[in-house]
Short mmCIF file of C-alpha atoms and ligand atoms in Angstrom, two decimals:
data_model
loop_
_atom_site.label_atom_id
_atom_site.label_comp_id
_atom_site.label_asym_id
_atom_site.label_seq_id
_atom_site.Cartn_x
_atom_site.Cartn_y
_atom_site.Cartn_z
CA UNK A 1 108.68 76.45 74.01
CA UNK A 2 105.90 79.20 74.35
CA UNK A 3 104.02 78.81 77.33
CA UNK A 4 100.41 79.64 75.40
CA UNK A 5 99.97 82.75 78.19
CA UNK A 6 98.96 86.05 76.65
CA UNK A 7 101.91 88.15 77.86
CA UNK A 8 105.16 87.63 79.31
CA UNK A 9 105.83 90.06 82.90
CA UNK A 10 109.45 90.10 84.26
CA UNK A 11 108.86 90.50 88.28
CA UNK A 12 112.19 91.87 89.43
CA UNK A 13 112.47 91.03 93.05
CA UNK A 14 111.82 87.15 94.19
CA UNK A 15 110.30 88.21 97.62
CA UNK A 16 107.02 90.31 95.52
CA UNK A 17 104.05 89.14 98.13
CA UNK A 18 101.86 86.43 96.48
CA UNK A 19 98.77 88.00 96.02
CA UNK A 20 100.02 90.28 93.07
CA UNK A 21 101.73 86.72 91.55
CA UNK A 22 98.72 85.00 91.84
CA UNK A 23 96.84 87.89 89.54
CA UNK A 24 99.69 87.84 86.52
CA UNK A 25 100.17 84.05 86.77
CA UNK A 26 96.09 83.86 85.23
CA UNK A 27 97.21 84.91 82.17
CA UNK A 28 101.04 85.26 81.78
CA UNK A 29 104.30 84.02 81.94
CA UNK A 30 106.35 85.04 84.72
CA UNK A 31 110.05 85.46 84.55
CA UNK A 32 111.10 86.27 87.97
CA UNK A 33 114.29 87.17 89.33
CA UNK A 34 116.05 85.05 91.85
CA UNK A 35 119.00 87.82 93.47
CA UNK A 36 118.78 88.89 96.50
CA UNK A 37 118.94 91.59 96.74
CA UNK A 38 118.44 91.85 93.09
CA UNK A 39 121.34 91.88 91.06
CA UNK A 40 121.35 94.45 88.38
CA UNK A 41 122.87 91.94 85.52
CA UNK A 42 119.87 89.63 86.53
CA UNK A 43 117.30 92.62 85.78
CA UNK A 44 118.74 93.31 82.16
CA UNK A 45 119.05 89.66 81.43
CA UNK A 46 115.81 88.68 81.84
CA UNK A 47 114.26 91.58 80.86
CA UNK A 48 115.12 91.12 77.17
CA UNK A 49 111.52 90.38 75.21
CA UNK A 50 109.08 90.98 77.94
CA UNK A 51 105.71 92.87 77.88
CA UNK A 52 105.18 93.69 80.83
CA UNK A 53 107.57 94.64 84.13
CA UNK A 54 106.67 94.33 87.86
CA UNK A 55 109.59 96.66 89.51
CA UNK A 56 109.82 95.43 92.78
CA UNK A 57 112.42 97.16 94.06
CA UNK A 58 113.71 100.38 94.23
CA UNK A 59 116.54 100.20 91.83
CA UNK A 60 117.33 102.51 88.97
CA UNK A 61 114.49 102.22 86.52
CA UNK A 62 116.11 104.01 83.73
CA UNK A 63 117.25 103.82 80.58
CA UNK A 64 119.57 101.10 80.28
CA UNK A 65 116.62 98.77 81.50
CA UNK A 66 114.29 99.93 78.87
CA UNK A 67 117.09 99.48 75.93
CA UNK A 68 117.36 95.72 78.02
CA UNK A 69 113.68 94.89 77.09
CA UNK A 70 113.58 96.12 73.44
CA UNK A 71 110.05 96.85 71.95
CA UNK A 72 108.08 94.67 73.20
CA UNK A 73 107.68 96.43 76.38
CA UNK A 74 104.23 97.68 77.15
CA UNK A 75 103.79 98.48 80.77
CA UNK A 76 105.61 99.26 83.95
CA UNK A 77 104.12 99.48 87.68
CA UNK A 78 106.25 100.02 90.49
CA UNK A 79 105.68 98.46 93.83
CA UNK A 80 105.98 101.88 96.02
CA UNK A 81 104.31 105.23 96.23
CA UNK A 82 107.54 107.28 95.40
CA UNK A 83 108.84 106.96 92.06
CA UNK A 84 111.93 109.06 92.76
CA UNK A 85 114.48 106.36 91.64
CA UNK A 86 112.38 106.35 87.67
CA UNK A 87 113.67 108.36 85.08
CA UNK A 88 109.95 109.44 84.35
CA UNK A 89 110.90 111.25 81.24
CA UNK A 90 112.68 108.60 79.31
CA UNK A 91 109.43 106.28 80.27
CA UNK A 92 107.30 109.10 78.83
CA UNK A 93 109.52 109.50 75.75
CA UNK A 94 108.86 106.28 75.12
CA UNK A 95 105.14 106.11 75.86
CA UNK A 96 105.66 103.61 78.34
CA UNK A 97 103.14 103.55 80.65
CA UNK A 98 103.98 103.73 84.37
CA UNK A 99 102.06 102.69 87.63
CA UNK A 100 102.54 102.96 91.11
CA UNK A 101 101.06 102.13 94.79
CA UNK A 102 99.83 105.17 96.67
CA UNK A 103 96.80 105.55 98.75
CA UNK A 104 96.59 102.37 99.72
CA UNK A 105 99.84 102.09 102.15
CA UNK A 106 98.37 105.85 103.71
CA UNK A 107 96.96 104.38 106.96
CA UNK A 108 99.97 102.18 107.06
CA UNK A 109 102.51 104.96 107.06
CA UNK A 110 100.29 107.56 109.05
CA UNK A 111 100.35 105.08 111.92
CA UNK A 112 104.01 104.44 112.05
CA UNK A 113 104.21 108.51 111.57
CA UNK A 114 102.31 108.72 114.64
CA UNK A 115 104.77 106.48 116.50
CA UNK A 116 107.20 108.33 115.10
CA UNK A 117 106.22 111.44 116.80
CA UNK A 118 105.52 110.22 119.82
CA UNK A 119 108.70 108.73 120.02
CA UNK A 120 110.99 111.66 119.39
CA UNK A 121 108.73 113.87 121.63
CA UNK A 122 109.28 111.80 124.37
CA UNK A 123 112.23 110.62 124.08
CA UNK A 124 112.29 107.07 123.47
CA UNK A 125 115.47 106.18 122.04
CA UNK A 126 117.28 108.54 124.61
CA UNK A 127 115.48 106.71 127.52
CA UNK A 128 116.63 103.58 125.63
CA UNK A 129 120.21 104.45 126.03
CA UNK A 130 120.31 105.40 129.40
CA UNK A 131 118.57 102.01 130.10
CA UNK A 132 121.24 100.72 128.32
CA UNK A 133 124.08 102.73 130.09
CA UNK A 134 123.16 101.90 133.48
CA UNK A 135 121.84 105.52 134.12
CA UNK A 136 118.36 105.14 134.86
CA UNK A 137 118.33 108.83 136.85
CA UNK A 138 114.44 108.68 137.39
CA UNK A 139 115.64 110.71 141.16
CA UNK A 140 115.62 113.68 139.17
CA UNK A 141 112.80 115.17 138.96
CA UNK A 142 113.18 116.58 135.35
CA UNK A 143 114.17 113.74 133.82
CA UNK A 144 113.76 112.79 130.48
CA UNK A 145 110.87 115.48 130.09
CA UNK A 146 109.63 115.69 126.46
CA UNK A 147 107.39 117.43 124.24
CA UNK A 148 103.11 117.88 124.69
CA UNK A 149 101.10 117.03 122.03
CA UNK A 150 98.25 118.66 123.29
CA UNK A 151 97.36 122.19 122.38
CA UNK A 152 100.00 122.26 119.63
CA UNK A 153 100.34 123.19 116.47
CA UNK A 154 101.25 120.69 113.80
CA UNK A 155 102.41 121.69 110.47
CA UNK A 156 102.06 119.52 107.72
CA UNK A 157 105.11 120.08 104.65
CA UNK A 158 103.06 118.12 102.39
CA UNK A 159 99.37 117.48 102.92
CA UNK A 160 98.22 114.84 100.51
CA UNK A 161 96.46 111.35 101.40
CA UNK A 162 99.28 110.52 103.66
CA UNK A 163 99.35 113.76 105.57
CA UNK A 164 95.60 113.58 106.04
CA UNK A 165 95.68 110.47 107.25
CA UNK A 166 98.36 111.51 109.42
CA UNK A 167 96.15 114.33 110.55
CA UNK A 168 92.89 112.24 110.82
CA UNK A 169 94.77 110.29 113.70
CA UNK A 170 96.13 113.59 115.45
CA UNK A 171 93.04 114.44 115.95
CA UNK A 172 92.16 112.41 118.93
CA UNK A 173 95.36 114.39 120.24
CA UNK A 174 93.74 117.27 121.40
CA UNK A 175 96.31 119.17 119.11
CA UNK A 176 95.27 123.58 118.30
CA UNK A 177 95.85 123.62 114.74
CA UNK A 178 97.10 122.11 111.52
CA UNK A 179 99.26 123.99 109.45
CA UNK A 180 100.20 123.42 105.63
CA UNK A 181 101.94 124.11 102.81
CA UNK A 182 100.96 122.48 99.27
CA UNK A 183 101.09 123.44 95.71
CA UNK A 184 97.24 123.03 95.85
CA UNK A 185 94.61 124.73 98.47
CA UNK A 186 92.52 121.81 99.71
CA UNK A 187 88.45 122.08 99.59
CA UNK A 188 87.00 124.32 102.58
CA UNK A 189 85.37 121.00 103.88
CA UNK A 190 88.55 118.97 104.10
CA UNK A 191 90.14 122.31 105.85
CA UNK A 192 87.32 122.57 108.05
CA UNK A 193 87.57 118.70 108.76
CA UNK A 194 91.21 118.67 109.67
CA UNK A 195 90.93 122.51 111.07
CA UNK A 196 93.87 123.45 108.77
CA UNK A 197 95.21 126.07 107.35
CA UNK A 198 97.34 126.60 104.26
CA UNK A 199 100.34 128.99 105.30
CA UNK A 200 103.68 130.41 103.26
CA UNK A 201 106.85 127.87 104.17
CA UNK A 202 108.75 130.31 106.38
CA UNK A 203 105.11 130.58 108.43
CA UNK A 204 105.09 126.89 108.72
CA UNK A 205 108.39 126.63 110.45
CA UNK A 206 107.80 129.41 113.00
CA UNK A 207 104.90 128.55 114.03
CA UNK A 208 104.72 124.91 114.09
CA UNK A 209 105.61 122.68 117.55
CA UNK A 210 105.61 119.21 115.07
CA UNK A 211 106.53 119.80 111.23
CA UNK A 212 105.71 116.33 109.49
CA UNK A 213 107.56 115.92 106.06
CA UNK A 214 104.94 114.33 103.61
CA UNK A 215 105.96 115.57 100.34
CA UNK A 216 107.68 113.68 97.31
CA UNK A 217 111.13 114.07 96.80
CA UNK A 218 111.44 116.19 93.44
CA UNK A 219 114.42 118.88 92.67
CA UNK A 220 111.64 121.87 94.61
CA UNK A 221 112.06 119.61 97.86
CA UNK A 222 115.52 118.12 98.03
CA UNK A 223 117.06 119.71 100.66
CA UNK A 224 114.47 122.66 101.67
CA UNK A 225 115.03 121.56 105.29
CA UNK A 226 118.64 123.32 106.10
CA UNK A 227 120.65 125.33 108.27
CA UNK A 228 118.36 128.39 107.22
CA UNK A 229 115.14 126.66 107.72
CA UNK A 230 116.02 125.06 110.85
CA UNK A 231 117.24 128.11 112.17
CA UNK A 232 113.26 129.77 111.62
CA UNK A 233 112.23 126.56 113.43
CA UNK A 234 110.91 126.95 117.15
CA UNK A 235 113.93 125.49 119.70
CA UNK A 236 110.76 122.66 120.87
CA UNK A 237 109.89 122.12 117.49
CA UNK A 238 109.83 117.99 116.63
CA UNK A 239 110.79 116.80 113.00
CA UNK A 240 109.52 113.87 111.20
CA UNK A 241 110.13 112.49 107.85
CA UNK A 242 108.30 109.96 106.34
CA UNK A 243 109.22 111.06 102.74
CA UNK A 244 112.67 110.91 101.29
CA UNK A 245 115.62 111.10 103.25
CA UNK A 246 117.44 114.20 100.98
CA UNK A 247 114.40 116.64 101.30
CA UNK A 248 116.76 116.94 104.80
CA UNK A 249 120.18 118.33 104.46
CA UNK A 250 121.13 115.35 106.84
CA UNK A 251 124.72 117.15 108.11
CA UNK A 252 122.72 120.39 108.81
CA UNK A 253 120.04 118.04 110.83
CA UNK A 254 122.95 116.94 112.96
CA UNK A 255 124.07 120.31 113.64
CA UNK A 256 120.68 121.27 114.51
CA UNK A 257 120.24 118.69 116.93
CA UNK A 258 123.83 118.66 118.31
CA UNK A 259 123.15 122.46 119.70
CA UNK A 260 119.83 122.08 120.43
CA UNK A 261 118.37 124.29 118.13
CA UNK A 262 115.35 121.75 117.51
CA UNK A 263 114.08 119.47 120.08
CA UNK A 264 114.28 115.89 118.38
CA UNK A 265 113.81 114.43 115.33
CA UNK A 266 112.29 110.99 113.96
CA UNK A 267 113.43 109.63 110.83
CA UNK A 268 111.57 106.79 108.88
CA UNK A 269 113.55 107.58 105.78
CA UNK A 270 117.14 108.54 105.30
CA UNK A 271 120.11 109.62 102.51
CA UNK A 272 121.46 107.01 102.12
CA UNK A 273 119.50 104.26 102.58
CA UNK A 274 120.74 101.89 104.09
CA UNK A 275 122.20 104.81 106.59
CA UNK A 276 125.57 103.27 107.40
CA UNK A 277 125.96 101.87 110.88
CA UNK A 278 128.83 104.55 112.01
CA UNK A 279 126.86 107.81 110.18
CA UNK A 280 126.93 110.53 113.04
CA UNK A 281 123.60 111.21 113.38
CA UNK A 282 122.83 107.79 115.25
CA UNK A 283 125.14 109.42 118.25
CA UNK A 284 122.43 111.99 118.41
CA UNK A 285 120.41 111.36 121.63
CA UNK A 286 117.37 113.14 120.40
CA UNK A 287 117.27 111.42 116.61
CA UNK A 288 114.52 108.26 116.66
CA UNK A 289 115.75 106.39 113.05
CA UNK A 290 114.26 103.43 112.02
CA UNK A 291 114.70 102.03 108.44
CA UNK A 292 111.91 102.76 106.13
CA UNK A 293 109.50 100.95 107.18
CA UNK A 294 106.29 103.20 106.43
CA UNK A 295 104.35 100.80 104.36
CA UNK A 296 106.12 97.68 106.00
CA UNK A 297 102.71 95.66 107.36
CA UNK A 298 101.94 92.24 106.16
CA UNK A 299 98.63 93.40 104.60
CA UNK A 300 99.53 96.45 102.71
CA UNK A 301 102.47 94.74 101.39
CA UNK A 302 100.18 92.18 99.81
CA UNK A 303 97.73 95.20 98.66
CA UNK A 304 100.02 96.72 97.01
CA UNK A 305 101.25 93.70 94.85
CA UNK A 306 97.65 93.28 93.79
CA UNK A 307 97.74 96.94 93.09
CA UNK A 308 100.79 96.80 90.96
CA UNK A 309 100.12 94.00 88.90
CA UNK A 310 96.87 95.24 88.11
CA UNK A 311 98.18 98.30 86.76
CA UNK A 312 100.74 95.90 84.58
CA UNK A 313 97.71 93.59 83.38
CA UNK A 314 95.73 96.99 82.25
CA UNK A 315 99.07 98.80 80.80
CA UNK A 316 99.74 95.51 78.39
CA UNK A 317 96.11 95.62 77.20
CA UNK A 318 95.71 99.70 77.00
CA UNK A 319 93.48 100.06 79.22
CA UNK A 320 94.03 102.84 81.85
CA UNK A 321 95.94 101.75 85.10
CA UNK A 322 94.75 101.23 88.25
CA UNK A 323 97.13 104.00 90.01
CA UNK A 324 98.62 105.51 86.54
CA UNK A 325 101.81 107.84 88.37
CA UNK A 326 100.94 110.41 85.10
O1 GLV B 1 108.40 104.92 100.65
C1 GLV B 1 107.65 104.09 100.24
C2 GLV B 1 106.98 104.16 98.98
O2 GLV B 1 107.25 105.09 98.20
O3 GLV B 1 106.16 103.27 98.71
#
């Protein structure tokens, strides 16, 4: 029986916050999947006839799903920033319009980068352990010293709206200088606002105290962080990546660590995801990990459901998206 809505959206995750529900329910039919996680046979099940698709996961999108929904299909969003798991060209070959949710999960993920940070600099998870171990040595006097943020110099690998708003917070850290390297120069105001300076890669390692990985993952960036880099890196330099676990060479990170050639590392994102429980690099004393939780706050969630259904209501009609990824 047709249910006398306009269009019919597949939502493929049944844990998609509300808000973004709430928008598509006003005028279509919602076929939502009930896995959890998702089960792939689910996806291409349901998928079959729809207009519209609200990929809530990170899955695949590929393909395979797009022969699953036949012609019908009109418009995609994602529910994420990244879109490093969509075969982008396949979408484009078929004209298939694709959104996604940047911007607004930057403040989100800068703060959690700035936790990040402070964490590995100072050792957190290290103190943690020797909590933990019954080795609270706090009768020497150098224990457990870490890293100054003050006076240092922070280099960006990646400086878009994440980065900056990475950098805005930094600020009240007293730091000397921001360093980056992007495809694109930024305008003399915003350099002059964050007191930053665009600098060649190799410049960026050797002269940075904190390098912050803010770039997408695309074939240029998968695994530019390596033995060869890390060895151009200072030995109290501090390594955070909030991006995509394989722009790291993960077994060269552990190396790196192991002999002390860096100071410490945080990790938001890892490869694989879900890092398995026994992977070597949680023996690492100076490796903070936590499981990539960047945009993972109640409200930006929610904002980014509204954002991604609005970008499937405007790709069924034609109009342009909300956050159109190209
Ligand atoms: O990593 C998170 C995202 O891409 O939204």
């Amino acid at each position: 029986m047709s249910s006398g809505k306009a269009f019919k959206v597949l939502v493929t995750h049944p844990e998609v916050p509300q808000a973004g529900l709430d928008l598509l329910k006003q005028n279509c039919e919602i076929i939502q999947v009930q896995s959890l996680p998702p089960r792939r046979a689910e996806i291409l099940e349901k998928i079959k006839g729809v207009d519209g698709v609200f990929w809530g996961g990170h899955e695949p999108l590929n393909a395979e799903v797009l022969d699953a929904a036949g012609p019908n299909l009109k418009a995609i969003s994602t529910m994420s920033a990244g879109i490093d798991y969509v075969d982008v060209a396949e979408l484009k070959k078929r004209n298939i319009p694709l959104g996604h949710t940047p911007t607004v999960l930057n403040t989100a993920v800068a703060d959690l980068t700035v936790g990040l940070l402070i964490a590995a600099a100072r050792r957190f998870h290290e103190g943690r352990s020797k909590i933990e171990s019954n080795n609270w040595e706090s009768f020497h006097l150098n224990w457990l010293l870490g890293q100054d943020i003050r006076d240092s110099t922070v280099g960006f690998f990646g400086f878009g709206g994440i980065g900056q708003a990475i950098a805005k917070r930094l600020s009240g850290f007293d730091i000397e200088q921001v360093l980056y390297t992007t495809r694109r120069r930024l305008s003399k105001e915003l350099e002059t606002e964050f007191n930053a300076k665009k600098v060649e890669f190799d410049e960026l390692l050797s002269k940075s105290d904190f390098i912050i990985i803010a770039a997408p993952l695309t074939p240029e960036t998968q695994g530019i962080f390596n033995a060869t880099t890390f060895g151009k890196m200072k030995s109290n330099a501090v390594l955070i990546n909030i991006g995509r676990g394989k722009i790291i060479n993960q077994n060269d990170l552990y190396d790196a660590l192991k002999t002390n050639q860096i100071f410490s590392a945080g990790l938001d994102v890892t490869d694989p995801e879900p890092l398995p429980a026994n992977d070597k690099l949680l023996t690492l004393p100076n490796l903070v990990v936590i499981p990539h939780l960047g945009s993972a706050t109640t409200r930006t969630r929610s904002e980014m459901s509204t954002i991604a259904a609005h970008n499937v209501l405007r790709g069924m009609v034609g109009e342009p998206m909300f956050a159109p990824a190209y």
